[in-house]
mmCIF file of C-alpha atoms in Angstrom:
data_model
loop_
_atom_site.group_PDB
_atom_site.id
_atom_site.type_symbol
_atom_site.label_atom_id
_atom_site.label_comp_id
_atom_site.label_asym_id
_atom_site.label_seq_id
_atom_site.Cartn_x
_atom_site.Cartn_y
_atom_site.Cartn_z
ATOM 1 C CA MET S 1 95.202 68.557 126.167
ATOM 2 C CA ALA S 2 94.284 72.223 126.301
ATOM 3 C CA ASP S 3 97.959 73.009 125.617
ATOM 4 C CA GLN S 4 97.275 71.964 122.042
ATOM 5 C CA VAL S 5 94.572 74.595 121.497
ATOM 6 C CA LEU S 6 96.696 77.222 123.262
ATOM 7 C CA GLY S 7 99.573 76.472 120.890
ATOM 8 C CA VAL S 8 97.243 76.801 117.911
ATOM 9 C CA LEU S 9 95.941 80.137 119.233
ATOM 10 C CA GLN S 10 99.487 81.426 119.756
ATOM 11 C CA THR S 11 100.340 80.519 116.152
ATOM 12 C CA MET S 12 97.215 82.304 114.929
ATOM 13 C CA ARG S 13 98.185 85.413 116.887
ATOM 14 C CA ALA S 14 101.686 85.288 115.382
ATOM 15 C CA ASN S 15 100.178 84.975 111.892
ATOM 16 C CA PHE S 16 97.839 87.906 112.565
ATOM 17 C CA SER S 17 100.768 89.977 113.840
ATOM 18 C CA THR S 18 102.891 89.064 110.810
ATOM 19 C CA GLY S 19 100.024 90.111 108.573
ATOM 20 C CA LEU S 20 99.761 93.453 110.360
ATOM 21 C CA PHE S 21 103.506 94.020 109.900
ATOM 22 C CA CYS S 22 103.014 93.302 106.184
ATOM 23 C CA TRP S 23 100.055 95.705 106.174
ATOM 24 C CA GLY S 24 102.468 98.354 107.463
ATOM 25 C CA LEU S 25 104.785 97.687 104.523
ATOM 26 C CA ILE S 26 101.896 98.011 102.077
ATOM 27 C CA LYS S 27 100.715 101.279 103.653
ATOM 28 C CA ASN S 28 104.166 102.885 103.702
ATOM 29 C CA PRO S 29 105.078 104.601 100.388
ATOM 30 C CA ASN S 30 108.762 104.056 101.259
ATOM 31 C CA THR S 31 108.382 100.266 101.353
ATOM 32 C CA GLN S 32 105.773 99.678 98.644
ATOM 33 C CA ALA S 33 108.431 99.091 95.971
ATOM 34 C CA MET S 34 110.038 96.492 98.232
ATOM 35 C CA VAL S 35 106.705 94.680 98.507
ATOM 36 C CA THR S 36 106.596 94.158 94.749
ATOM 37 C CA SER S 37 110.334 93.677 94.161
ATOM 38 C CA ASN S 38 110.234 89.898 94.597
ATOM 39 C CA GLU S 39 108.767 87.725 91.897
ATOM 40 C CA VAL S 40 106.426 85.220 93.509
ATOM 41 C CA PHE S 41 105.069 82.144 91.773
ATOM 42 C CA ILE S 42 102.639 79.510 92.952
ATOM 43 C CA LEU S 43 103.696 76.114 91.654
ATOM 44 C CA SER S 44 101.793 72.868 91.988
ATOM 45 C CA ASP S 45 103.942 71.786 94.941
ATOM 46 C CA ARG S 46 105.163 75.013 96.573
ATOM 47 C CA ILE S 47 105.410 78.790 96.508
ATOM 48 C CA VAL S 48 108.629 80.319 95.139
ATOM 49 C CA ALA S 49 109.900 83.847 95.827
ATOM 50 C CA LEU S 50 112.683 85.098 93.571
ATOM 51 C CA ARG S 51 114.543 88.143 94.825
ATOM 52 C CA PRO S 52 115.862 90.734 92.393
ATOM 53 C CA GLY S 53 119.096 89.392 90.882
ATOM 54 C CA ASP S 54 118.311 85.823 91.972
ATOM 55 C CA SER S 55 119.941 83.350 89.592
ATOM 56 C CA ARG S 56 117.141 80.819 90.123
ATOM 57 C CA LYS S 57 114.286 80.897 87.640
ATOM 58 C CA VAL S 58 110.950 79.148 87.333
ATOM 59 C CA VAL S 59 111.411 76.373 84.788
ATOM 60 C CA GLN S 60 109.894 77.305 81.423
ATOM 61 C CA GLY S 61 106.875 75.178 80.586
ATOM 62 C CA ARG S 62 106.225 74.239 84.226
ATOM 63 C CA PRO S 63 102.694 75.188 85.284
ATOM 64 C CA SER S 64 102.876 78.231 87.518
ATOM 65 C CA TYR S 65 100.773 81.158 88.583
ATOM 66 C CA PRO S 66 102.558 84.503 88.869
ATOM 67 C CA VAL S 67 101.454 86.538 91.884
ATOM 68 C CA THR S 68 100.737 90.199 91.139
ATOM 69 C CA LEU S 69 99.076 93.081 92.955
ATOM 70 C CA ALA S 70 97.397 94.542 89.889
ATOM 71 C CA ALA S 71 96.382 93.693 86.360
ATOM 72 C CA PRO S 72 99.174 93.832 83.769
ATOM 73 C CA GLY S 73 99.970 97.423 82.861
ATOM 74 C CA SER S 74 98.110 98.845 85.845
ATOM 75 C CA PRO S 75 99.793 100.258 88.939
ATOM 76 C CA PRO S 76 98.741 98.721 92.249
ATOM 77 C CA ASP S 77 96.187 100.689 94.261
ATOM 78 C CA PHE S 78 97.993 100.349 97.590
ATOM 79 C CA GLU S 79 95.293 102.158 99.557
ATOM 80 C CA HIS S 80 92.608 99.730 98.373
ATOM 81 C CA ILE S 81 94.929 96.729 98.761
ATOM 82 C CA SER S 82 95.874 97.676 102.333
ATOM 83 C CA ARG S 83 92.238 98.251 103.341
ATOM 84 C CA GLU S 84 91.092 94.898 101.944
ATOM 85 C CA PHE S 85 94.154 93.099 103.334
ATOM 86 C CA SER S 86 93.437 94.408 106.826
ATOM 87 C CA LYS S 87 89.806 93.265 106.545
ATOM 88 C CA MET S 88 90.991 89.817 105.450
ATOM 89 C CA LEU S 89 93.291 89.641 108.481
ATOM 90 C CA LEU S 90 90.424 90.555 110.790
ATOM 91 C CA ARG S 91 88.101 87.961 109.219
ATOM 92 C CA ASN S 92 90.639 85.155 109.299
ATOM 93 C CA PHE S 93 91.925 85.878 112.808
ATOM 94 C CA THR S 94 88.390 85.967 114.200
ATOM 95 C CA LEU S 95 87.249 82.851 112.325
ATOM 96 C CA ASP S 96 90.363 80.786 112.985
ATOM 97 C CA CYS S 97 90.512 81.543 116.714
ATOM 98 C CA PHE S 98 86.811 80.919 117.249
ATOM 99 C CA GLU S 99 86.852 77.680 115.246
ATOM 100 C CA ALA S 100 89.970 76.356 117.010
ATOM 101 C CA VAL S 101 88.493 76.895 120.464
ATOM 102 C CA ARG S 102 85.061 75.618 119.438
ATOM 103 C CA ASP S 103 86.486 72.500 117.787
ATOM 104 C CA TYR S 104 88.578 71.695 120.843
ATOM 105 C CA ALA S 105 85.679 72.348 123.207
ATOM 106 C CA LYS S 106 83.423 70.161 121.081
ATOM 107 C CA THR S 107 85.828 67.206 120.813
ATOM 108 C CA SER S 108 86.688 67.381 124.521
ATOM 109 C CA GLY S 109 83.033 67.549 125.606
ATOM 110 C CA GLN S 110 83.330 71.129 126.877
ATOM 111 C CA LEU S 111 81.166 72.935 124.315
ATOM 112 C CA PRO S 112 78.448 73.770 126.893
ATOM 113 C CA LEU S 113 81.136 75.482 128.966
ATOM 114 C CA MET S 114 82.235 77.508 125.924
ATOM 115 C CA ARG S 115 78.648 78.484 125.161
ATOM 116 C CA SER S 116 78.324 79.844 128.694
ATOM 117 C CA GLN S 117 81.167 82.351 128.214
ATOM 118 C CA SER S 118 80.186 86.037 128.108
ATOM 119 C CA TRP S 119 81.871 86.451 124.725
ATOM 120 C CA TYR S 120 80.525 83.305 123.020
ATOM 121 C CA HIS S 121 77.372 84.584 121.279
ATOM 122 C CA PHE S 122 79.040 87.867 120.360
ATOM 123 C CA ALA S 123 81.990 86.000 118.849
ATOM 124 C CA ARG S 124 79.755 83.520 117.022
ATOM 125 C CA LEU S 125 77.631 86.267 115.464
ATOM 126 C CA VAL S 126 80.707 88.280 114.449
ATOM 127 C CA ARG S 127 82.335 85.167 112.993
ATOM 128 C CA ASN S 128 79.197 84.377 110.971
ATOM 129 C CA ALA S 129 78.881 87.926 109.634
ATOM 130 C CA LEU S 130 82.551 88.347 108.751
ATOM 131 C CA THR S 131 82.988 85.011 107.053
ATOM 132 C CA HIS S 132 79.764 84.734 105.083
ATOM 133 C CA ASP S 133 79.275 88.066 103.327
ATOM 134 C CA GLN S 134 80.551 90.733 105.726
ATOM 135 C CA CYS S 135 76.938 91.647 106.545
ATOM 136 C CA TRP S 136 74.805 91.022 109.609
ATOM 137 C CA ASN S 137 72.335 88.311 108.617
ATOM 138 C CA PHE S 138 70.640 86.883 111.667
ATOM 139 C CA LYS S 139 68.763 83.592 111.668
ATOM 140 C CA SER S 140 65.533 83.362 113.651
ATOM 141 C CA ASP S 141 67.364 81.705 116.573
ATOM 142 C CA ASP S 142 69.914 84.530 116.567
ATOM 143 C CA LEU S 143 67.167 87.158 116.700
ATOM 144 C CA LEU S 144 65.856 85.583 119.899
ATOM 145 C CA LEU S 145 69.255 86.205 121.561
ATOM 146 C CA LEU S 146 69.571 89.839 120.507
ATOM 147 C CA PRO S 147 70.697 92.230 121.696
ATOM 148 C CA VAL S 148 74.052 90.640 122.560
ATOM 149 C CA THR S 149 76.628 92.819 124.312
ATOM 150 C CA TRP S 150 80.255 92.051 125.004
ATOM 151 C CA ASN S 151 82.969 94.447 126.131
ATOM 152 C CA GLY S 152 80.716 97.463 125.636
ATOM 153 C CA LYS S 153 79.836 96.550 122.039
ATOM 154 C CA THR S 154 76.281 95.554 121.149
ATOM 155 C CA ILE S 155 74.926 93.520 118.260
ATOM 156 C CA GLU S 156 71.228 94.251 117.839
ATOM 157 C CA ALA S 157 68.484 93.280 115.410
ATOM 158 C CA SER S 158 68.528 96.710 113.732
ATOM 159 C CA LEU S 159 71.884 95.703 112.168
ATOM 160 C CA GLN S 160 70.127 93.036 110.063
ATOM 161 C CA GLY S 161 71.349 93.276 106.448
ATOM 162 C CA GLN S 162 73.937 95.971 107.187
ATOM 163 C CA GLU S 163 77.634 95.701 106.472
ATOM 164 C CA VAL S 164 79.859 94.857 109.446
ATOM 165 C CA LYS S 165 81.589 98.100 110.415
ATOM 166 C CA GLY S 166 84.272 98.943 112.933
ATOM 167 C CA THR S 167 81.786 100.520 115.316
ATOM 168 C CA VAL S 168 80.658 97.065 116.469
ATOM 169 C CA TYR S 169 83.831 95.036 115.856
ATOM 170 C CA ASN S 170 87.313 96.112 114.837
ATOM 171 C CA TRP S 171 90.965 95.051 115.119
ATOM 172 C CA PHE S 172 91.238 96.120 118.762
ATOM 173 C CA ASP S 173 88.113 94.142 119.592
ATOM 174 C CA ALA S 174 89.634 91.146 117.805
ATOM 175 C CA CYS S 175 92.669 91.333 120.085
ATOM 176 C CA LEU S 176 90.478 91.564 123.188
ATOM 177 C CA LEU S 177 88.351 88.668 121.967
ATOM 178 C CA TYR S 178 91.491 86.646 121.263
ATOM 179 C CA SER S 179 92.640 87.299 124.845
ATOM 180 C CA ALA S 180 89.272 86.191 126.214
ATOM 181 C CA MET S 181 89.350 83.008 124.129
ATOM 182 C CA PHE S 182 92.968 82.324 125.109
ATOM 183 C CA ASP S 183 92.141 82.792 128.798
ATOM 184 C CA PHE S 184 89.193 80.435 128.353
ATOM 185 C CA GLY S 185 91.507 77.936 126.623
ATOM 186 C CA LYS S 186 93.699 77.921 129.720
ATOM 187 C CA THR S 187 90.726 76.625 131.737
ATOM 188 C CA LEU S 188 89.959 73.716 129.405
ATOM 189 C CA LYS S 189 90.878 70.136 130.259
#
């Protein structure tokens, strides 16, 4: 049922929102120390966060990967980290939402309906650019579609080879695109 894809989209939006709240903590000089105050370890079967003063410890000799924001002895560059983190959120939110709707539409036989949506080609081209190398690299079939405009933003052939910048697609656009995909999801059978 379409309720399944709507639930997945709602979870993705919650994850995106949680990431943006975390971005706020990274950007704020008053909370940056809090961000690094926990010790976080990736173990073979789980992730462990140890708060300051926590009596639990990672067992010596157990394979683990300590999570850090910077190389040993180097202070974290919070400005760079926050910028790259926000770009990662944008990439993943766009990719995950598009893929969830496309996969559902494909398995339910409604992919032609999805392809007919005003946002489809714009979303597909953005998804490809963000997730491959963060540059506009159009295939010959894509070039035949261009220019593609959605919500006042245009992707055109002159962008070929250029880095994806916020002038064509940004966090606000991602939220609008999410809303369009969610509304489309409500129409699916």
